[in-house]
PDB file of C-alpha atoms in Angstrom:
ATOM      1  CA  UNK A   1       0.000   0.000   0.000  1.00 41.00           C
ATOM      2  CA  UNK A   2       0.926   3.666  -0.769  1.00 43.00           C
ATOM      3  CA  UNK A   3       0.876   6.879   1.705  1.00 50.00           C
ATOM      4  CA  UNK A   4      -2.765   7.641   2.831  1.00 62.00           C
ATOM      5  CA  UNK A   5      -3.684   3.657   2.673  1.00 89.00           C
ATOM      6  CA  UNK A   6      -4.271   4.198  -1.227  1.00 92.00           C
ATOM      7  CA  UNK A   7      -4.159   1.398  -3.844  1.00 94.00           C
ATOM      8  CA  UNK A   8      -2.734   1.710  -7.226  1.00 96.00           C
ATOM      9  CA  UNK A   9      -4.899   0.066  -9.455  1.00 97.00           C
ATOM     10  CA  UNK A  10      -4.977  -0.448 -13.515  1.00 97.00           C
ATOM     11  CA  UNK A  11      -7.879   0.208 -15.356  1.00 98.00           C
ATOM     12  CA  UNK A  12      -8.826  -1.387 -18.922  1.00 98.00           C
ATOM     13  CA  UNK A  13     -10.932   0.032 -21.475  1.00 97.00           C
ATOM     14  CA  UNK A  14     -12.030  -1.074 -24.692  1.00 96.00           C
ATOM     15  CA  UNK A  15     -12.381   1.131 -27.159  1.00 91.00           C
ATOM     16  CA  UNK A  16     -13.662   0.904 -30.747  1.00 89.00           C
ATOM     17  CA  UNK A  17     -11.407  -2.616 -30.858  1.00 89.00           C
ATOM     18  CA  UNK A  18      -8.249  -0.917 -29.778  1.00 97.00           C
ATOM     19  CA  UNK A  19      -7.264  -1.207 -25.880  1.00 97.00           C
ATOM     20  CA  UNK A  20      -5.968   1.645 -23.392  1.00 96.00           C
ATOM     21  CA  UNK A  21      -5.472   1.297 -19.707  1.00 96.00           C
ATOM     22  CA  UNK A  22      -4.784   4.277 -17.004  1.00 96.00           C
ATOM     23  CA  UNK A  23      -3.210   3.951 -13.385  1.00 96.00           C
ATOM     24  CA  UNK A  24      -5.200   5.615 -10.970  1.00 96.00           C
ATOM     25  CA  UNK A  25      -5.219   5.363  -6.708  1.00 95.00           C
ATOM     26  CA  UNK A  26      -8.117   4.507  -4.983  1.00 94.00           C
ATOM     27  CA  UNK A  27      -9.295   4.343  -1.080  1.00 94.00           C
ATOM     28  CA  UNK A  28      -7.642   0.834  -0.094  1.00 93.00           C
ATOM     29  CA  UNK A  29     -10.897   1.322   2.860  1.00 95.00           C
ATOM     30  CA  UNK A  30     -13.155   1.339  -0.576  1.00 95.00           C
ATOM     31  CA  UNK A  31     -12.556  -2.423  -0.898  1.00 94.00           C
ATOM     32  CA  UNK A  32     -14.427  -3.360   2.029  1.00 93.00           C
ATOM     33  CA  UNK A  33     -17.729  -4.790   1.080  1.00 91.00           C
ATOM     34  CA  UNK A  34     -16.618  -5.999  -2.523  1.00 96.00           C
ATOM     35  CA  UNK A  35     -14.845  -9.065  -3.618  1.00 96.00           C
ATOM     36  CA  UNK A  36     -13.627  -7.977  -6.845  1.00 96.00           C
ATOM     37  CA  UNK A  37     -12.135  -4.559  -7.954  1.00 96.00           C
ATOM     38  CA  UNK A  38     -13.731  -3.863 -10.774  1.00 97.00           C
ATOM     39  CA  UNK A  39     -17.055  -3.625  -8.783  1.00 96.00           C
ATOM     40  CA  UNK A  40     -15.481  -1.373  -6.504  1.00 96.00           C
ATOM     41  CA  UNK A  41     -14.423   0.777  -8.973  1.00 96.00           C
ATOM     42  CA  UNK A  42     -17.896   0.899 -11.109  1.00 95.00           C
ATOM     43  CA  UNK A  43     -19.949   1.376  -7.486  1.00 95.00           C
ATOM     44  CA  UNK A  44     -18.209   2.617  -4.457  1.00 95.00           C
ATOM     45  CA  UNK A  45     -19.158   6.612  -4.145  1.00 94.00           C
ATOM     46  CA  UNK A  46     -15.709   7.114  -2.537  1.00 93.00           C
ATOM     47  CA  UNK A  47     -13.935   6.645  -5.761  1.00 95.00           C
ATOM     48  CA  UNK A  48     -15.816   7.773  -8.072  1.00 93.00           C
ATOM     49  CA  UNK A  49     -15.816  11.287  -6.103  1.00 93.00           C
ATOM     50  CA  UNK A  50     -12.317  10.986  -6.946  1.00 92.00           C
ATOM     51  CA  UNK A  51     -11.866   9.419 -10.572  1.00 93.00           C
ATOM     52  CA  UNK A  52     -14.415   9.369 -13.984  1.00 93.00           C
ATOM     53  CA  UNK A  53     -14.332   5.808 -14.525  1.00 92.00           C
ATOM     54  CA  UNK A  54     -16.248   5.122 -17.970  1.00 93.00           C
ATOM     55  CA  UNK A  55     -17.944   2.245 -17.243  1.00 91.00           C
ATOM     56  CA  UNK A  56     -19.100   1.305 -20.197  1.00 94.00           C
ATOM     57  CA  UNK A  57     -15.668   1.066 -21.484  1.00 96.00           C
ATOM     58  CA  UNK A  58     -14.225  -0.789 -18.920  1.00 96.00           C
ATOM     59  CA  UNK A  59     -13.027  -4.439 -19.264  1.00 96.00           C
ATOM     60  CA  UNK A  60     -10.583  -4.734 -16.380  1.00 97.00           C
ATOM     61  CA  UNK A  61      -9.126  -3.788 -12.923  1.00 97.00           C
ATOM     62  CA  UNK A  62      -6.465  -4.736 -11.059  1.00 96.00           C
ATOM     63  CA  UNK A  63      -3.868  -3.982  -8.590  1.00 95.00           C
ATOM     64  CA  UNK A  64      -0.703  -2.978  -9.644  1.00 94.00           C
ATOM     65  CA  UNK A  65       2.768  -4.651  -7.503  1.00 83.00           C
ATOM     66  CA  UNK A  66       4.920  -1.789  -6.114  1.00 66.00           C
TER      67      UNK A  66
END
């Protein structure tokens, strides 16, 4: 974990057939209450206060080793 109990997480979209991801941080306390990341990232009100996630275009989350 990173200062301020954060987690760095990558994020894949689909787009149009071609593939992009972005590294954002989230709330590691966000993860409470969800088994998988991506669900976290689509639902929990915490994050998405902090990120635009388009969630249409999203395939993928996970953590990323520091």
């Amino acid at each position: 974990m990173s200062k301020k109990s954060n987690l760095k997480v990558r994020l894949l979209f689909a787009d149009g057939g071609a593939f992009h991801h972005e590294d954002v941080e989230i709330p590691s306390a966000s993860m409470k209450g969800y088994d998988r990341i991506i669900d976290c990232v689509r639902e929990d009100e915490a994050v998405l206060k902090r990120i635009y996630v388009d969630v249409d275009r999203l395939c993928a989350a996970y953590l990323i080793d520091e």
